[in-house]
Tab-separated table of C-alpha atoms and ligand atoms in Angstrom:
chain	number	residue	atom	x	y	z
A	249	UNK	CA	106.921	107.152	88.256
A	250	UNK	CA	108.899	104.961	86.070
A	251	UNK	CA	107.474	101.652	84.331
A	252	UNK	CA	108.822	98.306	85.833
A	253	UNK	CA	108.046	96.377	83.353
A	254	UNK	CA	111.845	96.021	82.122
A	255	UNK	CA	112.194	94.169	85.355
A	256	UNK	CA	113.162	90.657	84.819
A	257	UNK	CA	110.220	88.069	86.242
A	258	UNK	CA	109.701	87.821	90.167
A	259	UNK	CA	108.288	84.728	89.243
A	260	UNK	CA	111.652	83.140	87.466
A	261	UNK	CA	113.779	84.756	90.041
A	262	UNK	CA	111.672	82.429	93.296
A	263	UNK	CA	111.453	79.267	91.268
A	264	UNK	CA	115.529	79.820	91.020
A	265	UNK	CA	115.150	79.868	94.959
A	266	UNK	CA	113.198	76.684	94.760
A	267	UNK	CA	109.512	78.541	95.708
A	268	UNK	CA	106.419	76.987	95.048
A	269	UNK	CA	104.085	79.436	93.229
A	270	UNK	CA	101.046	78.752	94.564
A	271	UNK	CA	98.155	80.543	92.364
A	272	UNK	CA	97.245	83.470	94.790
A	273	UNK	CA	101.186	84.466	94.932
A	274	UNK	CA	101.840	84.080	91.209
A	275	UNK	CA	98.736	86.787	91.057
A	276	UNK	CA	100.211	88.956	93.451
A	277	UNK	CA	103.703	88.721	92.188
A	278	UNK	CA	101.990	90.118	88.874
A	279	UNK	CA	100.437	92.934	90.396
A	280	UNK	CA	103.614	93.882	92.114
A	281	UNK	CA	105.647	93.938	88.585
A	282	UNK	CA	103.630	95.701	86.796
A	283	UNK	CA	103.117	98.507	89.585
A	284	UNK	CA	103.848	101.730	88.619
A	285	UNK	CA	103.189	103.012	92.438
A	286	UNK	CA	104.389	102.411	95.776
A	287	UNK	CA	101.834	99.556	96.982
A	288	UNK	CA	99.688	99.144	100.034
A	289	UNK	CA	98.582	96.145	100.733
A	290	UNK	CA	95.499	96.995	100.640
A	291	UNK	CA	95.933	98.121	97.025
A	292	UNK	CA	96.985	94.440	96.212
A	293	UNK	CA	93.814	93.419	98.127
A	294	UNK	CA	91.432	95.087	95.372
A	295	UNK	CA	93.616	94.841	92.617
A	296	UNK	CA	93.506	90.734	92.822
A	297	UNK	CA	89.712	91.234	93.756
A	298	UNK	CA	88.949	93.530	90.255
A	299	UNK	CA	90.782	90.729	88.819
A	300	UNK	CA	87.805	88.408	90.401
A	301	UNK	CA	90.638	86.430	92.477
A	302	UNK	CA	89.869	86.266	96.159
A	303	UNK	CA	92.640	86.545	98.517
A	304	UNK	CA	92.729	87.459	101.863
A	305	UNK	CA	95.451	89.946	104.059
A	306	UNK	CA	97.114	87.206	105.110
A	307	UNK	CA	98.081	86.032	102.260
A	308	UNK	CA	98.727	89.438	100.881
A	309	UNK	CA	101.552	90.075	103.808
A	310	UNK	CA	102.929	86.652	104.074
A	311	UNK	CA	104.031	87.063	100.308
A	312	UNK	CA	105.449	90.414	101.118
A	313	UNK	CA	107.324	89.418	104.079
A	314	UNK	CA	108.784	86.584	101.849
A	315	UNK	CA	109.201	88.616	99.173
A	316	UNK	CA	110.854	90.919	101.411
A	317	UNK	CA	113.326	88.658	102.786
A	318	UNK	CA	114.168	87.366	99.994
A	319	UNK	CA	115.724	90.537	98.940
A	320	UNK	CA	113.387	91.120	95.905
A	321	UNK	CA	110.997	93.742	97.716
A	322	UNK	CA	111.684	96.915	99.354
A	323	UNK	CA	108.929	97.708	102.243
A	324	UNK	CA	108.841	101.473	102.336
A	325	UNK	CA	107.725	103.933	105.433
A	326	UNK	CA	107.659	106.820	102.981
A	327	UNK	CA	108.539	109.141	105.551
A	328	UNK	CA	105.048	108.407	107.909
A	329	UNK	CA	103.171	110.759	105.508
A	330	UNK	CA	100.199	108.936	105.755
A	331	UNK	CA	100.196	107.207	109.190
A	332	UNK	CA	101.684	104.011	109.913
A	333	UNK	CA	101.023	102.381	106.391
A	334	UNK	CA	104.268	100.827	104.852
A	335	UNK	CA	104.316	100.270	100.977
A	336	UNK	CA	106.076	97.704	98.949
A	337	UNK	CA	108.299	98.459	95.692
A	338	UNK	CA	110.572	96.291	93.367
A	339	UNK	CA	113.888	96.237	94.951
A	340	UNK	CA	116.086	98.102	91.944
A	341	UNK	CA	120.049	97.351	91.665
A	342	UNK	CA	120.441	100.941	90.713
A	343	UNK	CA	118.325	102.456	94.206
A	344	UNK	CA	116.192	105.882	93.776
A	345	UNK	CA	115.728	108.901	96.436
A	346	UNK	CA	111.820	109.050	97.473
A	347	UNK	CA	111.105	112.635	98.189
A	348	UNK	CA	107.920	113.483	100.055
A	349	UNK	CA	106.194	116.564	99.991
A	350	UNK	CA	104.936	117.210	104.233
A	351	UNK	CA	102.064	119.263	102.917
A	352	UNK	CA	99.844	117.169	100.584
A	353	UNK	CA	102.098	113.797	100.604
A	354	UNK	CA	103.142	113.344	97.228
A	355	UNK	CA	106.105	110.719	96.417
A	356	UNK	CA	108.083	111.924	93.968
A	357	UNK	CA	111.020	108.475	92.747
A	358	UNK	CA	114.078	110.720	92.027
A	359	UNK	CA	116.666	108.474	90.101
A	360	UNK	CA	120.234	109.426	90.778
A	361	UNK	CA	123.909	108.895	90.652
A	362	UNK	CA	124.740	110.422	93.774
A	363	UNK	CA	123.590	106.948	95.769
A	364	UNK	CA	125.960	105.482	93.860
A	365	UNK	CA	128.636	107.853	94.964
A	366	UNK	CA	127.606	108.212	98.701
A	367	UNK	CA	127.884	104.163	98.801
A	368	UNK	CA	131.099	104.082	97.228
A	369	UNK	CA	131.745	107.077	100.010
A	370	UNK	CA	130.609	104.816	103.085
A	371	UNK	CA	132.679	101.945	101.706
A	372	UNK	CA	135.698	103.832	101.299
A	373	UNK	CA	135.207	105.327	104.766
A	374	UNK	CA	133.750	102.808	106.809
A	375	UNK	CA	134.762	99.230	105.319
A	376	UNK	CA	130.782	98.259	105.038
A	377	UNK	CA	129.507	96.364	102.547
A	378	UNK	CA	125.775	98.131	101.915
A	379	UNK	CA	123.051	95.825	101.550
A	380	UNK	CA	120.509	98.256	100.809
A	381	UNK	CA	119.801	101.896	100.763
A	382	UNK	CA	116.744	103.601	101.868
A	383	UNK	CA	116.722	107.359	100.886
A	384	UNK	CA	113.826	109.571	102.047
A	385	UNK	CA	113.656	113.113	102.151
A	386	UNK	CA	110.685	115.392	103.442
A	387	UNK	CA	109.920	118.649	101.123
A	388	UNK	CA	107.413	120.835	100.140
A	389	UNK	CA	106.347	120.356	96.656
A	390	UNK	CA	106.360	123.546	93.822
A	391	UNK	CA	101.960	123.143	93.825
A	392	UNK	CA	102.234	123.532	97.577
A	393	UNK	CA	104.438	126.106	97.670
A	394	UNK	CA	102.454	128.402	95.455
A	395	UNK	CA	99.362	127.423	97.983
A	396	UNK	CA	101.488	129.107	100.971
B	1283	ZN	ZN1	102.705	119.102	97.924
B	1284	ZN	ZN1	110.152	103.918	95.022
């Protein structure tokens, strides 16, 4: 999975919006930055506790939801390979394919221009101006291919 770390701040881009960063979100809005994996909230939970900063869940999902609706976090079904979780992600300008493998649930981050093209596609064809685009694809991965 690609480094985020050329991302510019989370933290500049809310106190643009005017958003109080209150101790427990700055540390949160670190760990999401400098993920280099799709995160649970749970993940979030220990990271910030390894760290030796207590937070609890709902602190952890309020900040996601905001971050969500603010547009600067994508929350992610990953195709239901593990349950009901949802993950959280960076929200990219330039938007990446997730490909899941159905047999041992690997998330492979395919970057690509054809999102590009299928947006400029939809526009062309439909008059909609795309807010965001969600690409998932289920697949069977080469290891688990030689397994079968
Ligand atoms: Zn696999
Ligand atoms: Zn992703």
């Amino acid at each position: 999975m690609p480094k985020r770390n050329q991302q510019p701040e989370l933290a500049s881009k809310l106190s643009d919006k005017g958003i109080r960063l209150t101790k427990q979100r700055r540390i949160l809005i670190d760990l999401i930055e400098s993920a280099n994996q799709h995160l649970h909230p749970s993940d979030l939970l220990y990271q910030a506790r390894e760290k030796g900063v207590k937070l609890d869940r709902t602190t952890v999902y309020r900040t996601l939801t905001m971050l969500k609706e603010l547009g600067l976090v994508e929350e992610l079904d990953l195709l239901h390979l593990n349950g009901h979780e949802h993950y959280y992600e960076i929200r990219h300008d330039r938007g990446h394919i997730h490909i899941g493998c159905i047999s041992c649930g690997k998330i492979l981050e395919l970057h690509t221009d054809c999102l590009s093209d299928l947006c400029d596609e939809i526009r062309q064809k439909t008059g909609f101006i795309i807010k965001t685009v969600r690409t998932e694809v289920a697949a069977v991965c080469p290891d688990c291919q030689r397994k079968t």
